[in-house]
Amino acid sequence: MTRWERPAAGREPAAAALLGWLADPQAPGLCLVSGSQGCGKSELLAWFVRHGSRSDVVPERAVHAVALPAEPEPAVAVSAGPLAAGALTAGQSVLGAVWAIADQLGIVARAPGELVAALERDARRTVIVLPDVHDADVAGFVISLAGLPQVRLIAEARSGSPAHRLLSGSPCAELDLDRAQWRDEERFALWREAVARTPREAPQHRSDDGAAPDLSDPVAVCEADPWKVTAAYERDTGQEHGGLRAAWLRAGQALCAEPRPATRALTLLGVLGDGADPRIAVALHEAAAGADWRMLWRRVRGDVTPPWSGPVTAAAVGQGPLAGSVVLADAHGVVQAVSLDGAATRGRLPELCPDPLTASVLPDGTVLVLDDGGRVTAHSGWATRSAGSGLAGLLADGPGDTERLLDALRGQRGTALAHAAGPGPGTVALGGADGTVRLLGDVTDAATLHNGPVRALAVLDVPLGDGVSTPLFYSGGTDGAVRAWAPGSAPMAAPVLRRSSPVVCLDAAVTAGGATLVVAWGDGLVEYVGWDSGVQQTFRPGPPVRAVALDGAGRVVIGMDEALTCLVPRQERFHEGGPQQPPLS
């Protein structure tokens, strides 16, 4: 258990009140720490964050996110503890605060409403600290969060500032540190004397004097402080800067979390529409040369050449007549195929598939779609059928492989879907809300793989020797685990991947580098793992990832609400000693 030391500046009474508010279920969701400059507000918050962010703190006193200002008080900046990892300096920017908080909570939120909605869906207690709030817009955002019953916020605002006037007028518990009741007078006086004796260092003048870069220069914005770029774009509502502003605001959370300018350039390129100044795309391509990935193509909402294909909820690499394509489904039920060589449309199914959750393509081009009600439907608009001739054609009137597979699926419900080819109709894997994976078709089996619902399934054909192979199924769950399972054997004891974020979707393929897996996580991260090649690379495209697909050429298609991108890892990034998958047992 964490031992909490005494706070500085004689603030024991205020600290006790803060901890009492945190433990009181009837207290308002916002605690406003106010007072004049130099009264010890930052020291109090530094003490609270330093202890509350430790790994062994009791849950009732844990701090989950801190959104530091662009130039935080030294006491708070030093005391962020484990939360200091990653981008915290949000500045006086609403979007900066949203992205900093979302990043630490492991979610993707492009705007305040999305963060509020994500927290509404999560019943877990969440404690957020916002030091040095002085902008009224940021204060308004704080108030919107404070309305959530499971969220506790501690906001610091100087008395008399616009933020203080707004926050103090809302339902809150206010700790005004100018009031004598919130300090130990003797220790406070000693602290003030020590502060007065401490020589103040002359301010260090930065080369850019803290100014934002040229917001129309793509290389400059990728190399600058991303929080200052965000605040500048947020204020500059009258200029689009050749399309850079819209692209930055689409992917800002990823851009602010990424320290490498080359990867920022790649991320920005992925959400840059074709209406942008073409010179910007050229500059971003050049600036992204040092990134771990190479972008093959992108399509962004509003594109006209070729046209934007729409938001994506499911994706699957095509087979048979759909080879060289990726099949995409959107929230309206439109299922279409686009070329993997450049996203040109290759047609769409004539019928709608309402509420598609995931999809899989059979070897003959039949598309299986799992809807969010758990029902599987088959669509044969692209499928090829081998028709016999003469007497053979008349005699072959029994059900085909696809029909037999659909018979096995009739009445079944699932949360995820994958198909493995086989000597007959193949095998369909269905994930369940109870963490089980069931196999139907050529192979029947079941195993419990997750603690919670299965979110995604994929399959690889693994050779066993003498021309014999077996399907190896990968499953991803809301428990943050990716597991591997071969039918007829016990599931592997340990996950092949595990993170604190839930799996959103995954896909697997045999590429030139061997068995390869790509996983999209709930915090916006896409992870590429080559079990044989040793490569393990990640990419954050910015908007929430809805679907991923991986083909044998190693191309990764990432489907989002506002963009569709296709990337490949740079071959020179492959290395020995990477991740290892346990052998089949």
Coordinates of C-alpha atoms in Angstrom, one line a residue:
M1 CA 0.0 0.0 0.0
T2 CA 1.2 3.5 -0.9
R3 CA 2.3 5.6 2.1
W4 CA 1.2 9.1 1.5
E5 CA 3.7 11.7 2.7
R6 CA 2.8 15.1 4.1
P7 CA 2.0 17.7 1.4
A8 CA 4.3 20.7 1.0
A9 CA 3.3 24.3 1.9
G10 CA 1.5 23.3 5.1
R11 CA -1.4 22.0 3.0
E12 CA -2.4 19.1 5.3
P13 CA -5.9 20.4 6.0
A14 CA -6.5 20.9 2.2
A15 CA -5.1 17.5 1.5
A16 CA -7.4 15.8 4.0
A17 CA -10.4 17.6 2.6
L18 CA -9.4 16.6 -1.0
L19 CA -9.1 12.9 0.1
G20 CA -12.4 13.2 2.0
W21 CA -14.1 14.5 -1.1
L22 CA -12.6 11.7 -3.2
A23 CA -14.1 9.1 -0.9
D24 CA -17.5 10.7 -0.4
P25 CA -20.1 9.1 -2.9
Q26 CA -22.5 12.0 -2.3
A27 CA -19.9 14.8 -3.1
P28 CA -20.1 16.7 -6.4
G29 CA -18.0 15.2 -9.2
L30 CA -15.8 18.3 -9.5
C31 CA -13.3 19.6 -6.9
L32 CA -12.1 23.1 -7.8
V33 CA -8.7 24.0 -6.3
S34 CA -8.5 27.8 -6.3
G35 CA -6.6 30.7 -4.8
S36 CA -4.2 33.4 -5.7
Q37 CA -0.8 33.0 -7.5
G38 CA 1.8 31.4 -5.2
C39 CA -0.6 30.1 -2.6
G40 CA 0.4 26.4 -3.1
K41 CA -2.2 25.1 -5.5
S42 CA 0.4 23.4 -7.7
E43 CA 2.2 21.9 -4.8
L44 CA -1.1 20.3 -3.5
L45 CA -1.9 18.8 -6.9
A46 CA 1.7 17.6 -7.3
W47 CA 1.4 15.8 -4.0
F48 CA -1.9 14.3 -5.0
V49 CA -0.8 13.2 -8.5
R50 CA 2.6 11.8 -7.2
H51 CA 0.9 9.4 -4.8
G52 CA -2.4 8.7 -6.7
S53 CA -0.6 7.6 -9.9
R54 CA 1.6 4.9 -8.2
S55 CA 0.9 1.3 -9.2
D56 CA 0.2 0.2 -5.6
V57 CA -2.3 2.9 -4.7
V58 CA -5.7 1.8 -3.4
P59 CA -8.4 2.1 -6.1
E60 CA -10.3 4.7 -4.1
R61 CA -7.4 7.1 -4.4
A62 CA -6.0 6.3 -7.8
V63 CA -5.5 9.0 -10.5
H64 CA -6.1 7.8 -14.0
A65 CA -5.3 10.8 -16.2
V66 CA -3.5 14.2 -15.9
A67 CA -3.8 16.9 -18.6
L68 CA -0.8 19.2 -17.9
P69 CA -0.8 22.7 -19.4
A70 CA 1.8 23.4 -22.2
E71 CA 4.2 24.9 -19.7
P72 CA 3.3 23.2 -16.3
E73 CA 4.4 24.3 -12.9
P74 CA 7.6 22.4 -12.2
A75 CA 6.1 20.8 -9.1
V76 CA 3.3 19.2 -11.1
A77 CA 5.4 18.3 -14.1
V78 CA 7.9 16.4 -12.0
S79 CA 5.2 14.7 -9.9
A80 CA 3.2 13.2 -12.7
G81 CA 4.9 9.8 -11.9
P82 CA 3.9 6.9 -14.2
L83 CA 1.4 9.2 -15.9
A84 CA 4.2 11.3 -17.2
A85 CA 4.8 8.7 -20.0
G86 CA 3.4 9.9 -23.3
A87 CA 1.9 13.2 -24.2
L88 CA 0.4 15.1 -21.3
T89 CA 1.0 18.8 -22.1
A90 CA -2.4 19.7 -23.5
G91 CA -2.0 23.5 -23.2
Q92 CA -5.1 25.7 -23.0
S93 CA -6.8 23.8 -25.8
V94 CA -10.0 21.8 -25.5
L95 CA -8.9 19.3 -28.1
G96 CA -5.5 19.1 -26.5
A97 CA -7.1 18.2 -23.1
V98 CA -9.4 15.7 -24.8
W99 CA -6.6 13.9 -26.6
A100 CA -4.3 13.9 -23.6
I101 CA -7.0 12.4 -21.3
A102 CA -8.2 9.9 -23.9
D103 CA -4.6 8.7 -24.6
Q104 CA -4.0 8.0 -20.9
L105 CA -7.4 6.2 -20.6
G106 CA -6.7 4.0 -23.5
I107 CA -9.5 5.2 -25.8
V108 CA -9.7 7.2 -29.0
A109 CA -11.7 10.4 -29.0
R110 CA -11.6 13.0 -31.7
A111 CA -13.8 15.6 -29.9
P112 CA -15.2 16.3 -26.4
G113 CA -18.5 14.6 -27.2
E114 CA -16.7 11.4 -28.1
L115 CA -14.7 11.4 -24.9
V116 CA -17.9 12.0 -22.9
A117 CA -19.7 9.2 -24.8
A118 CA -16.8 6.7 -24.2
L119 CA -16.7 7.5 -20.5
E120 CA -20.5 7.1 -20.3
R121 CA -20.2 3.5 -21.6
D122 CA -17.5 2.7 -19.0
A123 CA -18.9 2.3 -15.5
R124 CA -15.5 2.1 -13.9
R125 CA -14.4 4.9 -11.6
T126 CA -12.2 7.5 -13.3
V127 CA -10.3 10.3 -11.7
I128 CA -8.9 13.1 -13.8
V129 CA -6.7 16.0 -12.8
L130 CA -6.4 19.2 -14.8
P131 CA -3.8 21.6 -13.4
D132 CA -3.8 25.3 -14.2
V133 CA -7.0 25.7 -16.1
H134 CA -7.5 29.3 -17.1
D135 CA -9.3 29.2 -20.4
A136 CA -13.1 29.3 -20.3
D137 CA -13.5 26.8 -23.1
V138 CA -11.4 24.2 -21.3
A139 CA -13.5 25.0 -18.2
G140 CA -16.7 24.3 -20.1
F141 CA -15.2 20.9 -21.2
V142 CA -14.4 20.1 -17.5
I143 CA -18.0 20.8 -16.6
S144 CA -19.3 18.4 -19.3
L145 CA -17.2 15.7 -17.8
A146 CA -18.2 16.4 -14.3
G147 CA -21.8 15.4 -15.1
L148 CA -20.8 11.8 -15.4
P149 CA -21.5 10.0 -12.1
Q150 CA -18.4 7.7 -12.2
V151 CA -16.0 10.5 -13.1
R152 CA -14.2 12.6 -10.5
L153 CA -12.3 15.7 -11.6
I154 CA -9.8 17.9 -9.8
A155 CA -9.3 21.2 -11.6
E156 CA -7.0 24.0 -10.6
A157 CA -7.9 27.6 -11.5
R158 CA -6.6 30.9 -10.3
S159 CA -9.2 32.9 -8.4
G160 CA -10.8 35.5 -10.6
S161 CA -9.8 33.9 -13.9
P162 CA -12.4 33.2 -16.6
A163 CA -12.1 29.5 -15.9
H164 CA -12.6 30.1 -12.1
R165 CA -15.7 32.2 -12.7
L166 CA -17.2 29.5 -14.8
L167 CA -16.2 26.5 -12.7
S168 CA -17.1 28.1 -9.4
G169 CA -20.6 28.7 -10.7
S170 CA -21.1 25.0 -11.4
P171 CA -21.9 22.2 -8.8
C172 CA -18.5 21.7 -7.2
A173 CA -16.6 21.4 -4.0
E174 CA -14.2 24.3 -3.9
L175 CA -10.9 24.4 -2.0
D176 CA -10.0 28.1 -1.9
L177 CA -6.4 27.9 -0.7
D178 CA -6.4 31.6 0.2
R179 CA -8.6 30.7 3.2
A180 CA -6.7 30.1 6.4
Q181 CA -8.7 26.9 7.2
W182 CA -6.9 25.0 4.5
R183 CA -3.4 25.4 5.7
D184 CA -1.1 24.8 8.7
E185 CA 0.0 28.4 9.4
E186 CA 3.4 27.6 10.8
R187 CA 4.4 25.2 8.0
F188 CA 2.9 27.5 5.4
A189 CA 5.0 30.4 6.7
L190 CA 8.1 28.3 6.6
W191 CA 7.4 27.2 3.0
R192 CA 6.8 30.9 1.9
E193 CA 10.2 31.8 3.5
A194 CA 11.9 29.0 1.7
V195 CA 10.4 30.0 -1.6
A196 CA 11.4 33.6 -1.0
R197 CA 15.0 32.5 -0.4
T198 CA 15.2 30.3 -3.4
P199 CA 16.9 32.2 -6.3
R200 CA 14.7 32.3 -9.4
E201 CA 16.4 31.3 -12.6
A202 CA 16.1 33.6 -15.5
P203 CA 13.6 32.3 -18.0
Q204 CA 15.1 30.3 -20.8
H205 CA 14.2 31.8 -24.2
R206 CA 13.3 29.1 -26.7
S207 CA 14.5 29.5 -30.2
D208 CA 10.9 29.8 -31.4
D209 CA 9.8 31.9 -28.4
G210 CA 7.0 29.4 -27.9
A211 CA 5.3 30.4 -31.1
A212 CA 3.5 28.0 -33.3
P213 CA 5.1 27.1 -36.6
D214 CA 3.9 28.1 -40.1
L215 CA 0.6 26.2 -40.1
S216 CA 0.7 25.9 -43.9
D217 CA 4.1 24.1 -43.8
P218 CA 3.6 20.3 -43.4
V219 CA 7.2 19.7 -42.5
A220 CA 7.2 22.4 -39.9
V221 CA 4.0 21.3 -38.2
C222 CA 5.4 17.7 -38.0
E223 CA 8.6 18.9 -36.3
A224 CA 7.0 21.4 -33.9
D225 CA 5.4 20.9 -30.5
P226 CA 2.2 19.1 -31.4
W227 CA 0.2 20.6 -28.5
K228 CA 1.0 24.1 -29.7
V229 CA 0.1 23.2 -33.3
T230 CA -3.2 21.8 -32.0
A231 CA -4.0 24.9 -30.0
A232 CA -3.1 27.1 -33.0
Y233 CA -5.3 25.1 -35.5
E234 CA -8.1 25.2 -32.9
R235 CA -8.0 29.0 -32.7
D236 CA -7.5 29.5 -36.5
T237 CA -11.0 28.6 -37.6
G238 CA -10.9 30.8 -40.7
Q239 CA -8.0 29.1 -42.6
E240 CA -7.6 25.6 -43.9
H241 CA -3.9 25.9 -44.6
G242 CA -4.1 23.9 -47.8
G243 CA -6.0 21.0 -46.1
L244 CA -3.4 20.6 -43.3
R245 CA -5.8 21.9 -40.6
A246 CA -8.6 19.4 -41.4
A247 CA -6.1 16.5 -41.6
W248 CA -4.4 17.5 -38.2
L249 CA -7.8 17.7 -36.4
R250 CA -8.7 14.2 -37.8
A251 CA -5.6 12.5 -36.5
G252 CA -4.6 14.8 -33.7
Q253 CA -4.6 12.4 -30.8
A254 CA -2.1 10.1 -32.6
L255 CA 0.0 13.1 -33.8
C256 CA 0.3 14.4 -30.2
A257 CA 1.3 11.0 -28.8
E258 CA 3.9 10.3 -31.5
P259 CA 7.4 11.7 -30.8
R260 CA 8.9 11.1 -34.2
P261 CA 8.4 13.7 -36.9
A262 CA 8.6 11.1 -39.7
T263 CA 5.8 9.0 -38.2
R264 CA 3.8 12.2 -37.7
A265 CA 4.2 13.0 -41.4
L266 CA 3.0 9.4 -42.3
T267 CA 0.0 9.8 -40.0
L268 CA -0.9 13.2 -41.3
L269 CA -0.6 11.9 -44.9
G270 CA -3.0 9.1 -44.2
V271 CA -5.8 11.5 -43.4
L272 CA -5.0 14.2 -46.0
G273 CA -7.9 14.4 -48.5
D274 CA -7.4 14.7 -52.2
G275 CA -8.8 18.3 -52.1
A276 CA -5.6 19.4 -50.3
D277 CA -2.8 21.3 -52.0
P278 CA -1.0 18.5 -53.9
R279 CA 2.4 20.0 -52.8
I280 CA 1.5 19.0 -49.2
A281 CA 1.2 15.3 -50.0
V282 CA 4.5 15.4 -51.8
A283 CA 6.2 17.0 -48.8
L284 CA 4.6 14.6 -46.4
H285 CA 5.7 11.6 -48.5
E286 CA 9.3 12.9 -48.3
A287 CA 9.1 13.7 -44.6
A288 CA 7.8 10.2 -43.9
A289 CA 10.7 8.4 -45.5
G290 CA 12.2 7.6 -42.1
A291 CA 9.0 6.0 -40.7
D292 CA 8.7 2.3 -40.1
W293 CA 5.9 2.0 -42.6
R294 CA 5.3 3.0 -46.3
M295 CA 1.9 4.2 -47.4
L296 CA 0.7 2.7 -50.6
W297 CA -2.6 4.6 -50.9
R298 CA -5.2 6.4 -48.9
R299 CA -8.8 7.4 -49.3
V300 CA -10.4 10.1 -47.1
R301 CA -13.9 11.3 -46.6
G302 CA -14.8 13.7 -49.4
D303 CA -12.3 12.3 -52.0
V304 CA -13.5 12.3 -55.6
T305 CA -10.6 10.7 -57.6
P306 CA -11.3 7.8 -56.9
P307 CA -14.3 8.5 -54.8
W308 CA -14.3 8.0 -51.1
S309 CA -15.6 4.5 -50.5
G310 CA -17.4 5.3 -47.2
P311 CA -16.9 4.5 -43.6
V312 CA -15.8 0.9 -42.8
T313 CA -17.1 -1.4 -40.2
A314 CA -15.8 -4.7 -41.6
A315 CA -13.0 -5.8 -44.0
A316 CA -11.8 -9.0 -45.5
V317 CA -9.3 -9.9 -48.1
G318 CA -10.9 -11.4 -51.3
Q319 CA -10.4 -14.8 -52.7
G320 CA -11.3 -16.5 -56.0
P321 CA -13.0 -14.0 -58.3
L322 CA -12.3 -11.4 -55.6
A323 CA -8.5 -12.0 -55.5
G324 CA -6.6 -8.8 -55.4
S325 CA -9.4 -7.0 -53.6
V326 CA -10.5 -6.2 -50.2
V327 CA -14.2 -6.5 -49.3
L328 CA -15.5 -3.6 -47.2
A329 CA -18.8 -3.2 -45.4
D330 CA -20.2 0.0 -43.9
A331 CA -22.7 0.8 -41.2
H332 CA -25.5 1.2 -43.7
G333 CA -25.0 -2.4 -44.9
V334 CA -23.4 -1.6 -48.2
V335 CA -20.8 -4.3 -49.1
Q336 CA -18.3 -3.4 -51.9
A337 CA -15.0 -4.7 -53.2
V338 CA -12.1 -2.3 -53.9
S339 CA -8.7 -3.1 -55.5
L340 CA -5.8 -3.6 -53.2
D341 CA -3.6 -1.9 -55.8
G342 CA -5.3 1.5 -55.4
A343 CA -8.7 1.3 -53.9
A344 CA -10.6 1.5 -57.2
T345 CA -14.1 0.2 -56.8
R346 CA -14.7 -3.3 -58.3
G347 CA -18.4 -3.4 -57.6
R348 CA -20.8 -3.9 -54.8
L349 CA -23.4 -6.5 -53.7
P350 CA -26.9 -5.7 -54.9
E351 CA -28.5 -6.4 -51.5
L352 CA -27.8 -4.6 -48.2
C353 CA -26.4 -6.4 -45.2
P354 CA -27.8 -4.5 -42.2
D355 CA -25.5 -3.7 -39.3
P356 CA -22.4 -5.7 -40.5
L357 CA -20.0 -6.5 -37.7
T358 CA -17.4 -8.6 -39.5
A359 CA -17.0 -10.5 -42.8
S360 CA -15.1 -13.4 -44.4
V361 CA -14.7 -14.4 -48.0
L362 CA -14.9 -18.0 -49.1
P363 CA -12.6 -19.5 -51.8
D364 CA -15.4 -19.3 -54.4
G365 CA -16.1 -15.5 -53.7
T366 CA -19.1 -16.0 -51.4
V367 CA -19.1 -13.4 -48.7
L368 CA -20.1 -14.3 -45.2
V369 CA -21.3 -11.4 -43.1
L370 CA -21.9 -11.4 -39.3
D371 CA -24.3 -8.7 -38.2
D372 CA -24.4 -7.1 -34.7
G373 CA -27.2 -9.4 -33.8
G374 CA -24.9 -12.4 -34.2
R375 CA -26.6 -13.8 -37.4
V376 CA -24.5 -15.0 -40.3
T377 CA -25.7 -14.4 -43.9
A378 CA -24.1 -15.5 -47.2
H379 CA -24.0 -13.4 -50.3
S380 CA -23.1 -15.0 -53.6
G381 CA -23.2 -12.0 -55.9
W382 CA -19.5 -12.4 -56.8
A383 CA -19.3 -16.2 -56.4
T384 CA -18.3 -18.6 -59.2
R385 CA -20.1 -21.8 -59.6
S386 CA -18.7 -24.9 -61.4
A387 CA -21.5 -26.3 -63.4
G388 CA -21.2 -29.8 -64.8
S389 CA -22.3 -30.6 -68.4
G390 CA -24.6 -33.2 -69.8
L391 CA -25.6 -36.1 -67.6
A392 CA -23.1 -35.1 -64.8
G393 CA -24.8 -31.7 -64.6
L394 CA -28.2 -33.3 -64.3
L395 CA -27.0 -35.7 -61.6
A396 CA -25.2 -33.1 -59.5
D397 CA -28.3 -31.6 -58.0
G398 CA -27.4 -32.0 -54.3
P399 CA -26.3 -29.2 -52.1
G400 CA -22.9 -27.7 -52.8
D401 CA -20.2 -27.0 -50.2
T402 CA -21.4 -23.5 -49.5
E403 CA -25.0 -24.7 -49.0
R404 CA -23.8 -27.4 -46.6
L405 CA -21.8 -24.8 -44.6
L406 CA -24.8 -22.5 -44.4
D407 CA -26.9 -25.5 -43.1
A408 CA -24.4 -25.9 -40.3
L409 CA -24.6 -22.2 -39.5
R410 CA -28.3 -22.0 -39.5
G411 CA -29.6 -20.9 -36.2
Q412 CA -26.2 -20.1 -34.8
R413 CA -25.2 -16.8 -33.2
G414 CA -21.8 -15.3 -32.6
T415 CA -19.8 -12.2 -31.9
A416 CA -16.9 -12.8 -34.3
L417 CA -16.4 -14.9 -37.5
A418 CA -13.6 -16.5 -39.5
H419 CA -13.5 -19.2 -42.2
A420 CA -10.8 -21.8 -42.9
A421 CA -10.7 -23.6 -46.2
G422 CA -10.8 -27.4 -46.2
P423 CA -11.5 -30.5 -48.3
G424 CA -15.2 -29.9 -48.0
P425 CA -17.1 -26.7 -47.2
G426 CA -14.4 -25.6 -44.8
T427 CA -14.6 -24.6 -41.2
V428 CA -16.3 -21.6 -39.7
A429 CA -15.2 -20.3 -36.3
L430 CA -17.8 -18.3 -34.3
G431 CA -16.8 -16.4 -31.2
G432 CA -19.2 -16.1 -28.3
A433 CA -20.1 -13.5 -25.7
D434 CA -19.0 -16.0 -23.0
G435 CA -15.4 -16.2 -24.4
T436 CA -15.8 -19.4 -26.3
V437 CA -14.9 -20.2 -29.9
R438 CA -17.0 -22.8 -31.7
L439 CA -16.1 -24.6 -35.0
L440 CA -18.6 -25.8 -37.5
G441 CA -18.3 -27.4 -40.9
D442 CA -15.4 -29.8 -41.8
V443 CA -14.2 -29.6 -38.2
T444 CA -16.4 -29.4 -35.1
D445 CA -14.8 -28.4 -31.8
A446 CA -15.1 -25.7 -29.1
A447 CA -12.8 -24.1 -26.5
T448 CA -13.0 -21.2 -24.0
L449 CA -10.3 -18.7 -24.9
H450 CA -11.3 -15.5 -23.2
N451 CA -12.6 -13.9 -20.0
G452 CA -15.3 -12.0 -21.7
P453 CA -16.7 -11.7 -25.3
V454 CA -14.6 -12.7 -28.3
R455 CA -14.2 -9.6 -30.5
A456 CA -12.3 -10.9 -33.5
L457 CA -11.2 -14.1 -35.2
A458 CA -8.7 -14.9 -38.0
V459 CA -7.1 -18.1 -39.3
L460 CA -3.8 -19.4 -40.7
D461 CA -3.3 -22.7 -42.5
V462 CA -0.3 -24.4 -40.7
P463 CA 1.6 -27.2 -42.5
L464 CA 2.2 -30.2 -40.3
G465 CA 4.3 -32.2 -42.9
D466 CA 3.6 -34.9 -45.5
G467 CA 1.1 -32.6 -47.2
V468 CA -1.1 -32.4 -44.0
S469 CA -2.1 -29.0 -42.5
T470 CA -4.3 -27.7 -39.8
P471 CA -6.1 -24.4 -39.3
L472 CA -4.7 -22.3 -36.5
F473 CA -7.3 -19.8 -35.2
Y474 CA -6.4 -16.5 -33.6
S475 CA -8.9 -14.9 -31.4
G476 CA -9.0 -11.4 -29.8
G477 CA -11.1 -10.5 -26.8
T478 CA -12.4 -7.6 -24.7
D479 CA -9.9 -8.9 -22.1
G480 CA -7.0 -7.6 -24.1
A481 CA -5.7 -11.0 -25.0
V482 CA -4.9 -12.5 -28.4
R483 CA -4.9 -16.3 -28.2
A484 CA -4.0 -19.1 -30.7
W485 CA -5.8 -22.4 -30.9
A486 CA -5.6 -25.4 -33.2
P487 CA -8.6 -27.8 -33.4
G488 CA -8.1 -31.0 -31.6
S489 CA -5.6 -29.6 -29.2
A490 CA -5.7 -27.6 -26.0
P491 CA -5.5 -23.8 -26.4
M492 CA -2.1 -22.4 -25.8
A493 CA -1.7 -21.6 -22.1
A494 CA -0.5 -18.1 -22.5
P495 CA -1.8 -15.4 -24.9
V496 CA 0.5 -14.7 -27.9
L497 CA -0.2 -11.0 -27.3
R498 CA -1.7 -9.1 -24.4
R499 CA -2.3 -5.4 -23.7
S500 CA -4.5 -3.5 -21.3
S501 CA -6.7 -2.4 -24.2
P502 CA -9.5 -4.6 -25.8
V503 CA -9.0 -6.1 -29.2
V504 CA -11.1 -4.4 -31.9
C505 CA -10.3 -6.6 -34.9
L506 CA -7.4 -8.8 -36.3
D507 CA -6.3 -10.6 -39.4
A508 CA -3.6 -13.2 -40.3
A509 CA -1.8 -14.2 -43.5
V510 CA 1.3 -16.0 -44.7
T511 CA 3.4 -13.3 -46.2
A512 CA 6.9 -13.3 -47.7
G513 CA 8.2 -13.1 -44.1
G514 CA 6.1 -16.1 -42.9
A515 CA 3.2 -16.3 -40.6
T516 CA 2.0 -12.8 -39.8
L517 CA -0.7 -11.3 -37.6
V518 CA -2.1 -7.7 -37.5
V519 CA -4.2 -6.5 -34.6
A520 CA -6.2 -3.3 -34.0
W521 CA -6.6 -2.4 -30.3
G522 CA -9.2 -0.2 -28.7
D523 CA -6.7 2.6 -27.9
G524 CA -6.2 3.1 -31.7
L525 CA -2.9 1.2 -32.0
V526 CA -2.5 -1.2 -35.0
E527 CA 0.2 -3.8 -34.4
Y528 CA 1.9 -5.9 -37.1
V529 CA 3.7 -9.1 -35.8
G530 CA 5.7 -11.4 -38.0
W531 CA 6.3 -14.6 -36.1
D532 CA 8.9 -16.0 -38.5
S533 CA 10.5 -12.7 -39.6
G534 CA 10.8 -11.2 -36.1
V535 CA 9.2 -7.9 -37.1
Q536 CA 6.9 -6.2 -34.6
Q537 CA 5.8 -2.7 -35.6
T538 CA 3.0 -0.4 -34.6
F539 CA 1.1 2.5 -36.1
R540 CA -1.6 4.8 -34.9
P541 CA -3.7 6.2 -37.8
G542 CA -5.5 8.7 -35.7
P543 CA -9.3 8.1 -35.9
P544 CA -10.8 5.0 -34.3
V545 CA -9.9 1.8 -36.2
R546 CA -13.0 -0.3 -37.1
A547 CA -11.4 -3.0 -39.3
V548 CA -8.1 -4.4 -40.5
A549 CA -7.2 -6.8 -43.3
L550 CA -3.9 -8.4 -44.2
D551 CA -3.0 -10.0 -47.6
G552 CA -0.1 -12.3 -48.6
A553 CA 1.9 -9.3 -49.9
G554 CA 2.0 -7.9 -46.4
R555 CA -0.3 -5.1 -47.2
V556 CA -2.3 -3.8 -44.2
V557 CA -5.7 -2.2 -44.9
I558 CA -7.0 0.0 -42.1
G559 CA -10.7 0.9 -42.2
M560 CA -12.0 3.9 -40.2
D561 CA -15.0 6.2 -40.2
E562 CA -13.2 8.9 -42.1
A563 CA -10.3 7.2 -43.9
L564 CA -9.2 4.0 -45.5
T565 CA -5.4 3.4 -45.7
C566 CA -3.1 0.7 -47.1
L567 CA 0.4 0.4 -45.7
V568 CA 3.3 -2.1 -45.7
P569 CA 6.2 -2.3 -43.2
R570 CA 9.5 -1.2 -44.7
Q571 CA 11.5 -4.3 -45.4
E572 CA 14.7 -2.9 -43.9
R573 CA 12.9 -2.8 -40.5
F574 CA 12.7 -6.6 -40.3
H575 CA 15.1 -7.9 -37.7
E576 CA 16.0 -11.0 -35.8
G577 CA 15.0 -11.7 -32.3
G578 CA 11.5 -10.4 -32.6
P579 CA 8.3 -11.8 -31.1
Q580 CA 8.1 -15.6 -30.9
Q581 CA 4.9 -17.6 -31.1
P582 CA 4.8 -20.8 -28.9
P583 CA 4.8 -24.0 -31.0
L584 CA 1.6 -25.9 -31.5
S585 CA 1.1 -28.6 -28.8

